[in-house]
Amino acid sequence: MKSLLITFSRKLKAKPIFSFVTILGFTVGIAASLLIYLWVHNELSYEKFHPDYDRIYRVLTLYRQGDEIVKSASSYHPLASTLENDYPQIEYATFISFESEDSPLQISDESEKIDGSGCWLNSHFFNVFEGFKFKEGSSENAFSNPSGIILNAEMAKKLFGSQPAFGKTIIINKYNRELYTVSAVIEIPVQSHINFDYAISENNSKISQFTKNWSKSSYVHVYVKQKEGANISSEFMKKITSQVGRYANLTDKLMFQPLTKIHLYTDYETYLDRNISNYTYIWLFSGLAVIIILMASLNFSVLSVARSSERLTEIGIRKVNGASRFQIASQFLSESLFQTLISLVIALFLIWLLMPIFNNLTGQQLSMVLSFKLLFNLVVLTFFVGLISGIYPAWYLSSMTPVGILKDRVPTSSRAWFLQLLPLVQFVIAIFFVISTAVFIKQISYIRSKDLGYSNENIVVIPTGLWYNYKTFKEELLKNPNIKNVSACGHAPIDLAWKINIPYINGGNKDSIQTSLFWADDNFAATYNLQVIKGQFLQMSFDDYWKEMKRKSEITVEENSPVLFPAVVNETAEKKLGFDNPIGKRLGNFRIVGVVKDFHYRPLRYPIEPMILTYDPQNIMTMNIKISSENRAETLMFIGNTYRKFRDNRSFSYHFFEDMLNEKYAADVRLRNLTFLFTALAILIAMLGILGISVFSTTKRVKEIGVRKINGAALFDVLFLLNKDFLKWVLLAFVIATPLSWYAMNRWLGNFAYKTGLSWWIFAL
């Protein structure tokens, strides 16, 4: 160790640039790799806090929707009990049934109302999910009281502060004033796809009547836990597949999804799960970590070989004095390992400083706890990097013989080959990353700036819950000059994927169209500035609706009877229907009264599909309010005060539509930021290596440069002389990197239905 310290300090003084390049390259490479390791480790740790996570599965349904076979987590309440009773391989089965809207919770009639997302659980929930920690109460008595309520620790803190919640009363004012007693407080880790603010037992009298019904619900998810050692055979899975058909007149098929696959391998629509990611990101950033650390190692190897001529005398003397090839190689490997160890210490300090910034970029809360596993991995990483970095210089330098050194017969061909390979590899990687980052930025900018077909600025979305009589509220709001328009909708038009099949007749031929259904009132088009290109928008009032409902109950709707409810279709639906003029045509129980220009009601990953907009006060869940850009704070205060007058049984909360829209692209923005960060680091390491070789080669040619300048060589001539070797490797690297980056970016852009092009200037950049 003392010898290594002396050698390192001498190198640091004699060759500061070489030492700076190697230490900085190692430090950046190790720090970047460790950050990626922490991120990947966190991504792979989801659901593994449950003791028997490898025996837990989610039950998925496969069903036909139009011409498609759809995979979904939507399920049936009674499915859990039938699976548990019918198959001895299943130890426990449970369901979680989410409520369709948030409910206001309070601890007294005078206290503040706090919205919370609720669910129903059956009694085996905590037998399946044993990893949820009980801060108050226990899993044994959590369901003992039919009027009990289980709180998430975060919700308990909002309601009771630092005071215990167990045994206290909760008031829920959803439809009626209901009282519950806190039976448990649990902590739900971030690494879970399940999240709720409160849960009620299925044994509650208000709920039990719904849990026996074989009606499919998108809000119900079913999970099973197999017995230890049970064999999940293909024959067993074949029986499971047709389980629904045994109890209900349904054709849905079942399949199992391992619990740990939900976070990274969910390839179906899901709205109730949180923290859903994609396994391709794991491969992407793991590959980046390997590339970055290899580049840092290559820098050290190449610079060591490049400087080999300066250590020939040292090697010759040691060999003359009896040093074996193994001893020479061991010395260089030890130096490499020692420098890697120094870089590791600096990198750990750097990570400690950068962790808050990295967490902000990833949207996660990572931390570096020096556990035994992490320390072991650090030792392995240090040894691996040191070995990779030093193995070629050690082999190359130890192969020299004293006679060859004295006669200046150094094996230069191997050294020249290795020194030429580095710029090529470095430039290929750097060009690939530059092109990828440019495409990422271009696509995200395209998404953020693309015309979505509606106005999304200064629209406030208020969750109201089911609300029939909102007309007076709208009229009161419109008295404020800063409020331009108000529309009552089912949901904000941001991510609508629920589809139905609607029959229609065109030219005597019966057909059906698969379409999204969106509920909105007559002010929706004006609020979001939709363009009506044919006919008119919805003109049905609240009173008109109930008159039509009454009329509908008194008549029989035959194939050719008048359509009861007006509807507006988008351009895509109009084209698919194929009517010469769709206005007045019947579509199921709707009459088409207008056509709107296509607008993006889903993220740009998905194409615009057929859509029907119609009015139904039984599905109004939000108010969408267009406000002026001036006096926003005062306007929001006015909206809140007015809301409390008309909707005092619920808490007031709001979101700006722009923020909701941006949240849909948050994962892509984080991907862009991470890619940009690690691209910058990879390019930095590449430039450090090329800088080191440039300085070394220039130093070796100082006399030649001096002679050329004395003989009249201009500065440009000298620069061209020094750079021409690098330029040919840049051109070759461009030829190699261009098709690789084109293929990779073309695959990534394939995730978007609407995407930017791979412009030529990006590759030329």
PDB file of C-alpha atoms in Angstrom, residues 99-313:
ATOM      1  CA  GLU A  99     -64.713   3.233  -5.048  1.00  0.00           C
ATOM      2  CA  SER A 100     -65.354   5.144  -8.252  1.00  0.00           C
ATOM      3  CA  GLU A 101     -64.783   8.566  -6.663  1.00  0.00           C
ATOM      4  CA  ASP A 102     -63.122  10.143  -3.661  1.00  0.00           C
ATOM      5  CA  SER A 103     -65.125  10.703  -0.486  1.00  0.00           C
ATOM      6  CA  PRO A 104     -64.824  13.496   2.093  1.00  0.00           C
ATOM      7  CA  LEU A 105     -63.618  12.315   5.520  1.00  0.00           C
ATOM      8  CA  GLN A 106     -63.778  14.282   8.775  1.00  0.00           C
ATOM      9  CA  ILE A 107     -63.457  13.548  12.488  1.00  0.00           C
ATOM     10  CA  SER A 108     -66.384  15.791  13.494  1.00  0.00           C
ATOM     11  CA  ASP A 109     -69.110  17.810  11.793  1.00  0.00           C
ATOM     12  CA  GLU A 110     -67.128  21.005  12.386  1.00  0.00           C
ATOM     13  CA  SER A 111     -63.703  19.704  11.313  1.00  0.00           C
ATOM     14  CA  GLU A 112     -62.100  20.105   7.904  1.00  0.00           C
ATOM     15  CA  LYS A 113     -63.210  17.707   5.153  1.00  0.00           C
ATOM     16  CA  ILE A 114     -60.378  15.762   3.541  1.00  0.00           C
ATOM     17  CA  ASP A 115     -60.954  13.846   0.305  1.00  0.00           C
ATOM     18  CA  GLY A 116     -59.799  10.248   0.361  1.00  0.00           C
ATOM     19  CA  SER A 117     -59.794   7.358  -2.089  1.00  0.00           C
ATOM     20  CA  GLY A 118     -61.579   4.378  -0.604  1.00  0.00           C
ATOM     21  CA  CYS A 119     -61.975   0.664  -1.244  1.00  0.00           C
ATOM     22  CA  TRP A 120     -63.611  -2.500   0.058  1.00  0.00           C
ATOM     23  CA  LEU A 121     -61.547  -5.488   1.149  1.00  0.00           C
ATOM     24  CA  ASN A 122     -62.457  -9.045   1.968  1.00  0.00           C
ATOM     25  CA  SER A 123     -61.214 -10.681   5.163  1.00  0.00           C
ATOM     26  CA  HIS A 124     -58.270 -12.498   3.540  1.00  0.00           C
ATOM     27  CA  PHE A 125     -56.619  -9.366   2.165  1.00  0.00           C
ATOM     28  CA  PHE A 126     -53.883  -9.245   4.800  1.00  0.00           C
ATOM     29  CA  ASN A 127     -53.334 -13.007   4.571  1.00  0.00           C
ATOM     30  CA  VAL A 128     -52.328 -12.430   0.967  1.00  0.00           C
ATOM     31  CA  PHE A 129     -50.542  -9.077   1.424  1.00  0.00           C
ATOM     32  CA  GLU A 130     -48.636  -9.617   4.653  1.00  0.00           C
ATOM     33  CA  GLY A 131     -46.067  -6.917   3.889  1.00  0.00           C
ATOM     34  CA  PHE A 132     -48.332  -4.005   4.793  1.00  0.00           C
ATOM     35  CA  LYS A 133     -47.195  -2.908   8.268  1.00  0.00           C
ATOM     36  CA  PHE A 134     -49.743  -2.213  10.988  1.00  0.00           C
ATOM     37  CA  LYS A 135     -48.886   0.957  12.903  1.00  0.00           C
ATOM     38  CA  GLU A 136     -52.069   0.645  14.956  1.00  0.00           C
ATOM     39  CA  GLY A 137     -54.260  -2.417  15.376  1.00  0.00           C
ATOM     40  CA  SER A 138     -53.425  -5.790  13.828  1.00  0.00           C
ATOM     41  CA  SER A 139     -54.380  -7.986  10.903  1.00  0.00           C
ATOM     42  CA  GLU A 140     -56.235 -10.332  13.284  1.00  0.00           C
ATOM     43  CA  ASN A 141     -58.824  -7.738  14.362  1.00  0.00           C
ATOM     44  CA  ALA A 142     -58.777  -5.346  11.380  1.00  0.00           C
ATOM     45  CA  PHE A 143     -62.042  -6.833  10.062  1.00  0.00           C
ATOM     46  CA  SER A 144     -63.637  -7.807  13.380  1.00  0.00           C
ATOM     47  CA  ASN A 145     -65.938  -4.768  13.400  1.00  0.00           C
ATOM     48  CA  PRO A 146     -68.287  -4.577  10.358  1.00  0.00           C
ATOM     49  CA  SER A 147     -68.391  -0.785  10.868  1.00  0.00           C
ATOM     50  CA  GLY A 148     -64.621  -0.555  11.157  1.00  0.00           C
ATOM     51  CA  ILE A 149     -62.418   1.458   8.821  1.00  0.00           C
ATOM     52  CA  ILE A 150     -58.727   0.899   8.016  1.00  0.00           C
ATOM     53  CA  LEU A 151     -56.702   4.059   7.391  1.00  0.00           C
ATOM     54  CA  ASN A 152     -53.533   4.583   5.429  1.00  0.00           C
ATOM     55  CA  ALA A 153     -50.925   6.129   7.769  1.00  0.00           C
ATOM     56  CA  GLU A 154     -50.791   9.270   5.608  1.00  0.00           C
ATOM     57  CA  MET A 155     -54.557   9.780   5.850  1.00  0.00           C
ATOM     58  CA  ALA A 156     -54.487   9.101   9.606  1.00  0.00           C
ATOM     59  CA  LYS A 157     -51.887  11.840   9.980  1.00  0.00           C
ATOM     60  CA  LYS A 158     -53.993  14.301   7.961  1.00  0.00           C
ATOM     61  CA  LEU A 159     -57.035  13.597  10.131  1.00  0.00           C
ATOM     62  CA  PHE A 160     -55.533  13.148  13.603  1.00  0.00           C
ATOM     63  CA  GLY A 161     -52.051  14.638  13.364  1.00  0.00           C
ATOM     64  CA  SER A 162     -49.680  12.930  15.797  1.00  0.00           C
ATOM     65  CA  GLN A 163     -52.548  11.584  17.934  1.00  0.00           C
ATOM     66  CA  PRO A 164     -53.470   7.854  17.826  1.00  0.00           C
ATOM     67  CA  ALA A 165     -56.350   7.066  15.468  1.00  0.00           C
ATOM     68  CA  PHE A 166     -57.285   3.593  16.701  1.00  0.00           C
ATOM     69  CA  GLY A 167     -60.812   3.381  18.090  1.00  0.00           C
ATOM     70  CA  LYS A 168     -61.784   6.907  17.040  1.00  0.00           C
ATOM     71  CA  THR A 169     -64.777   7.843  14.894  1.00  0.00           C
ATOM     72  CA  ILE A 170     -64.636   8.861  11.234  1.00  0.00           C
ATOM     73  CA  ILE A 171     -67.493  10.599   9.388  1.00  0.00           C
ATOM     74  CA  ILE A 172     -67.887   9.986   5.665  1.00  0.00           C
ATOM     75  CA  ASN A 173     -70.320  12.250   3.809  1.00  0.00           C
ATOM     76  CA  LYS A 174     -70.498  10.613   0.419  1.00  0.00           C
ATOM     77  CA  TYR A 175     -74.199  10.041  -0.146  1.00  0.00           C
ATOM     78  CA  ASN A 176     -75.374   9.924   3.470  1.00  0.00           C
ATOM     79  CA  ARG A 177     -73.696  10.707   6.764  1.00  0.00           C
ATOM     80  CA  GLU A 178     -71.974   7.445   7.756  1.00  0.00           C
ATOM     81  CA  LEU A 179     -69.989   6.728  10.947  1.00  0.00           C
ATOM     82  CA  TYR A 180     -67.038   4.341  11.132  1.00  0.00           C
ATOM     83  CA  THR A 181     -64.615   3.326  13.882  1.00  0.00           C
ATOM     84  CA  VAL A 182     -60.889   3.157  13.097  1.00  0.00           C
ATOM     85  CA  SER A 183     -59.910  -0.510  13.445  1.00  0.00           C
ATOM     86  CA  ALA A 184     -56.355  -0.258  12.092  1.00  0.00           C
ATOM     87  CA  VAL A 185     -53.755   2.080  10.625  1.00  0.00           C
ATOM     88  CA  ILE A 186     -51.405   0.607   8.018  1.00  0.00           C
ATOM     89  CA  GLU A 187     -48.369   1.841   6.144  1.00  0.00           C
ATOM     90  CA  ILE A 188     -48.314   1.213   2.371  1.00  0.00           C
ATOM     91  CA  PRO A 189     -44.778   1.345   0.914  1.00  0.00           C
ATOM     92  CA  VAL A 190     -44.116   3.286  -2.277  1.00  0.00           C
ATOM     93  CA  GLN A 191     -42.972   0.006  -3.872  1.00  0.00           C
ATOM     94  CA  SER A 192     -46.573  -1.189  -4.073  1.00  0.00           C
ATOM     95  CA  HIS A 193     -48.934  -0.802  -7.022  1.00  0.00           C
ATOM     96  CA  ILE A 194     -51.823  -0.731  -4.530  1.00  0.00           C
ATOM     97  CA  ASN A 195     -52.748   2.459  -2.748  1.00  0.00           C
ATOM     98  CA  PHE A 196     -55.817   3.700  -0.872  1.00  0.00           C
ATOM     99  CA  ASP A 197     -56.584   6.225   1.838  1.00  0.00           C
ATOM    100  CA  TYR A 198     -59.127   4.091   3.648  1.00  0.00           C
ATOM    101  CA  ALA A 199     -60.649   0.614   3.416  1.00  0.00           C
ATOM    102  CA  ILE A 200     -63.938  -0.875   4.615  1.00  0.00           C
ATOM    103  CA  SER A 201     -64.678  -4.553   5.223  1.00  0.00           C
ATOM    104  CA  GLU A 202     -66.939  -6.425   2.814  1.00  0.00           C
ATOM    105  CA  ASN A 203     -68.911  -7.510   5.913  1.00  0.00           C
ATOM    106  CA  ASN A 204     -70.323  -3.998   6.225  1.00  0.00           C
ATOM    107  CA  SER A 205     -74.087  -4.168   5.682  1.00  0.00           C
ATOM    108  CA  LYS A 206     -73.977  -1.323   3.137  1.00  0.00           C
ATOM    109  CA  ILE A 207     -71.460  -3.202   1.018  1.00  0.00           C
ATOM    110  CA  SER A 208     -72.139  -6.935   1.370  1.00  0.00           C
ATOM    111  CA  GLN A 209     -75.180  -6.721  -0.922  1.00  0.00           C
ATOM    112  CA  PHE A 210     -72.900  -5.718  -3.833  1.00  0.00           C
ATOM    113  CA  THR A 211     -70.147  -8.305  -3.368  1.00  0.00           C
ATOM    114  CA  LYS A 212     -72.250 -11.315  -4.416  1.00  0.00           C
ATOM    115  CA  ASN A 213     -72.988  -9.945  -7.866  1.00  0.00           C
ATOM    116  CA  TRP A 214     -71.280 -11.446 -10.940  1.00  0.00           C
ATOM    117  CA  SER A 215     -71.221  -8.103 -12.695  1.00  0.00           C
ATOM    118  CA  LYS A 216     -67.827  -7.192 -14.038  1.00  0.00           C
ATOM    119  CA  SER A 217     -66.309  -3.987 -12.692  1.00  0.00           C
ATOM    120  CA  SER A 218     -63.188  -2.103 -13.694  1.00  0.00           C
ATOM    121  CA  TYR A 219     -62.868  -1.133 -10.028  1.00  0.00           C
ATOM    122  CA  VAL A 220     -62.475  -4.732  -8.759  1.00  0.00           C
ATOM    123  CA  HIS A 221     -59.099  -6.505  -8.727  1.00  0.00           C
ATOM    124  CA  VAL A 222     -58.712 -10.123  -7.555  1.00  0.00           C
ATOM    125  CA  TYR A 223     -55.523 -11.695  -6.166  1.00  0.00           C
ATOM    126  CA  VAL A 224     -54.620 -15.247  -5.153  1.00  0.00           C
ATOM    127  CA  LYS A 225     -51.868 -16.735  -3.011  1.00  0.00           C
ATOM    128  CA  GLN A 226     -50.890 -20.289  -3.870  1.00  0.00           C
ATOM    129  CA  LYS A 227     -50.031 -22.787  -1.177  1.00  0.00           C
ATOM    130  CA  GLU A 228     -46.368 -23.328  -0.487  1.00  0.00           C
ATOM    131  CA  GLY A 229     -45.063 -26.081  -2.721  1.00  0.00           C
ATOM    132  CA  ALA A 230     -48.265 -26.215  -4.789  1.00  0.00           C
ATOM    133  CA  ASN A 231     -47.831 -27.050  -8.449  1.00  0.00           C
ATOM    134  CA  ILE A 232     -49.339 -24.503 -10.839  1.00  0.00           C
ATOM    135  CA  SER A 233     -49.579 -26.948 -13.746  1.00  0.00           C
ATOM    136  CA  SER A 234     -50.868 -26.304 -17.251  1.00  0.00           C
ATOM    137  CA  GLU A 235     -53.901 -28.479 -16.470  1.00  0.00           C
ATOM    138  CA  PHE A 236     -54.637 -26.371 -13.397  1.00  0.00           C
ATOM    139  CA  MET A 237     -54.363 -23.156 -15.441  1.00  0.00           C
ATOM    140  CA  LYS A 238     -56.659 -24.645 -18.083  1.00  0.00           C
ATOM    141  CA  LYS A 239     -59.344 -25.154 -15.431  1.00  0.00           C
ATOM    142  CA  ILE A 240     -58.812 -21.655 -14.046  1.00  0.00           C
ATOM    143  CA  THR A 241     -59.243 -20.145 -17.509  1.00  0.00           C
ATOM    144  CA  SER A 242     -62.924 -21.094 -17.685  1.00  0.00           C
ATOM    145  CA  GLN A 243     -63.764 -20.375 -14.033  1.00  0.00           C
ATOM    146  CA  VAL A 244     -66.095 -17.436 -14.761  1.00  0.00           C
ATOM    147  CA  GLY A 245     -68.219 -19.474 -17.168  1.00  0.00           C
ATOM    148  CA  ARG A 246     -68.966 -22.012 -14.421  1.00  0.00           C
ATOM    149  CA  TYR A 247     -70.825 -19.476 -12.302  1.00  0.00           C
ATOM    150  CA  ALA A 248     -72.095 -16.896 -14.791  1.00  0.00           C
ATOM    151  CA  ASN A 249     -73.264 -16.816 -18.371  1.00  0.00           C
ATOM    152  CA  LEU A 250     -70.043 -15.121 -19.466  1.00  0.00           C
ATOM    153  CA  THR A 251     -67.256 -16.002 -21.888  1.00  0.00           C
ATOM    154  CA  ASP A 252     -64.428 -14.174 -20.099  1.00  0.00           C
ATOM    155  CA  LYS A 253     -61.222 -16.181 -19.697  1.00  0.00           C
ATOM    156  CA  LEU A 254     -58.760 -15.889 -16.806  1.00  0.00           C
ATOM    157  CA  MET A 255     -54.993 -15.829 -16.483  1.00  0.00           C
ATOM    158  CA  PHE A 256     -52.525 -15.201 -13.646  1.00  0.00           C
ATOM    159  CA  GLN A 257     -49.980 -12.395 -13.520  1.00  0.00           C
ATOM    160  CA  PRO A 258     -47.164 -12.720 -10.932  1.00  0.00           C
ATOM    161  CA  LEU A 259     -47.291  -9.897  -8.397  1.00  0.00           C
ATOM    162  CA  THR A 260     -43.707  -8.790  -9.062  1.00  0.00           C
ATOM    163  CA  LYS A 261     -44.428  -8.444 -12.802  1.00  0.00           C
ATOM    164  CA  ILE A 262     -47.126  -5.817 -12.354  1.00  0.00           C
ATOM    165  CA  HIS A 263     -44.764  -2.835 -12.031  1.00  0.00           C
ATOM    166  CA  LEU A 264     -42.672  -3.485 -15.152  1.00  0.00           C
ATOM    167  CA  TYR A 265     -44.681  -5.890 -17.319  1.00  0.00           C
ATOM    168  CA  THR A 266     -48.220  -4.475 -17.324  1.00  0.00           C
ATOM    169  CA  ASP A 267     -49.168  -4.379 -20.997  1.00  0.00           C
ATOM    170  CA  TYR A 268     -52.846  -3.557 -20.554  1.00  0.00           C
ATOM    171  CA  GLU A 269     -54.924  -0.535 -19.598  1.00  0.00           C
ATOM    172  CA  THR A 270     -54.840   0.286 -15.899  1.00  0.00           C
ATOM    173  CA  TYR A 271     -56.151   3.336 -14.063  1.00  0.00           C
ATOM    174  CA  LEU A 272     -56.167   2.120 -10.480  1.00  0.00           C
ATOM    175  CA  ASP A 273     -52.538   0.999 -10.235  1.00  0.00           C
ATOM    176  CA  ARG A 274     -49.848   3.473  -9.257  1.00  0.00           C
ATOM    177  CA  ASN A 275     -46.157   3.461 -10.186  1.00  0.00           C
ATOM    178  CA  ILE A 276     -46.470   1.471 -13.408  1.00  0.00           C
ATOM    179  CA  SER A 277     -43.235   1.528 -15.404  1.00  0.00           C
ATOM    180  CA  ASN A 278     -41.667  -0.454 -18.251  1.00  0.00           C
ATOM    181  CA  TYR A 279     -38.947  -3.098 -18.282  1.00  0.00           C
ATOM    182  CA  THR A 280     -37.320  -1.534 -21.373  1.00  0.00           C
ATOM    183  CA  TYR A 281     -36.096   1.312 -19.165  1.00  0.00           C
ATOM    184  CA  ILE A 282     -34.272  -1.245 -17.019  1.00  0.00           C
ATOM    185  CA  TRP A 283     -32.402  -2.587 -20.021  1.00  0.00           C
ATOM    186  CA  LEU A 284     -31.761   0.909 -21.372  1.00  0.00           C
ATOM    187  CA  PHE A 285     -30.159   2.329 -18.246  1.00  0.00           C
ATOM    188  CA  SER A 286     -28.392  -0.894 -17.278  1.00  0.00           C
ATOM    189  CA  GLY A 287     -26.783  -0.800 -20.716  1.00  0.00           C
ATOM    190  CA  LEU A 288     -25.866   2.839 -20.164  1.00  0.00           C
ATOM    191  CA  ALA A 289     -24.176   1.967 -16.862  1.00  0.00           C
ATOM    192  CA  VAL A 290     -22.103  -0.775 -18.497  1.00  0.00           C
ATOM    193  CA  ILE A 291     -21.124   1.488 -21.399  1.00  0.00           C
ATOM    194  CA  ILE A 292     -20.116   4.368 -19.128  1.00  0.00           C
ATOM    195  CA  ILE A 293     -17.978   2.211 -16.841  1.00  0.00           C
ATOM    196  CA  LEU A 294     -16.334   0.483 -19.818  1.00  0.00           C
ATOM    197  CA  MET A 295     -15.489   3.852 -21.360  1.00  0.00           C
ATOM    198  CA  ALA A 296     -13.811   4.970 -18.139  1.00  0.00           C
ATOM    199  CA  SER A 297     -11.879   1.699 -18.055  1.00  0.00           C
ATOM    200  CA  LEU A 298     -10.869   2.069 -21.706  1.00  0.00           C
ATOM    201  CA  ASN A 299      -9.527   5.545 -20.984  1.00  0.00           C
ATOM    202  CA  PHE A 300      -7.237   4.202 -18.294  1.00  0.00           C
ATOM    203  CA  SER A 301      -6.093   1.259 -20.429  1.00  0.00           C
ATOM    204  CA  VAL A 302      -5.314   3.319 -23.501  1.00  0.00           C
ATOM    205  CA  LEU A 303      -3.539   6.092 -21.603  1.00  0.00           C
ATOM    206  CA  SER A 304      -1.477   3.505 -19.717  1.00  0.00           C
ATOM    207  CA  VAL A 305      -0.423   1.864 -22.979  1.00  0.00           C
ATOM    208  CA  ALA A 306       0.198   5.268 -24.601  1.00  0.00           C
ATOM    209  CA  ARG A 307       2.579   6.189 -21.773  1.00  0.00           C
ATOM    210  CA  SER A 308       4.286   2.801 -21.846  1.00  0.00           C
ATOM    211  CA  SER A 309       7.439   4.201 -23.490  1.00  0.00           C
ATOM    212  CA  GLU A 310       8.015   6.374 -20.400  1.00  0.00           C
ATOM    213  CA  ARG A 311       8.147   3.288 -18.150  1.00  0.00           C
ATOM    214  CA  LEU A 312      10.363   1.089 -20.318  1.00  0.00           C
ATOM    215  CA  THR A 313      13.451   1.798 -18.224  1.00  0.00           C
TER     216      THR A 313
END
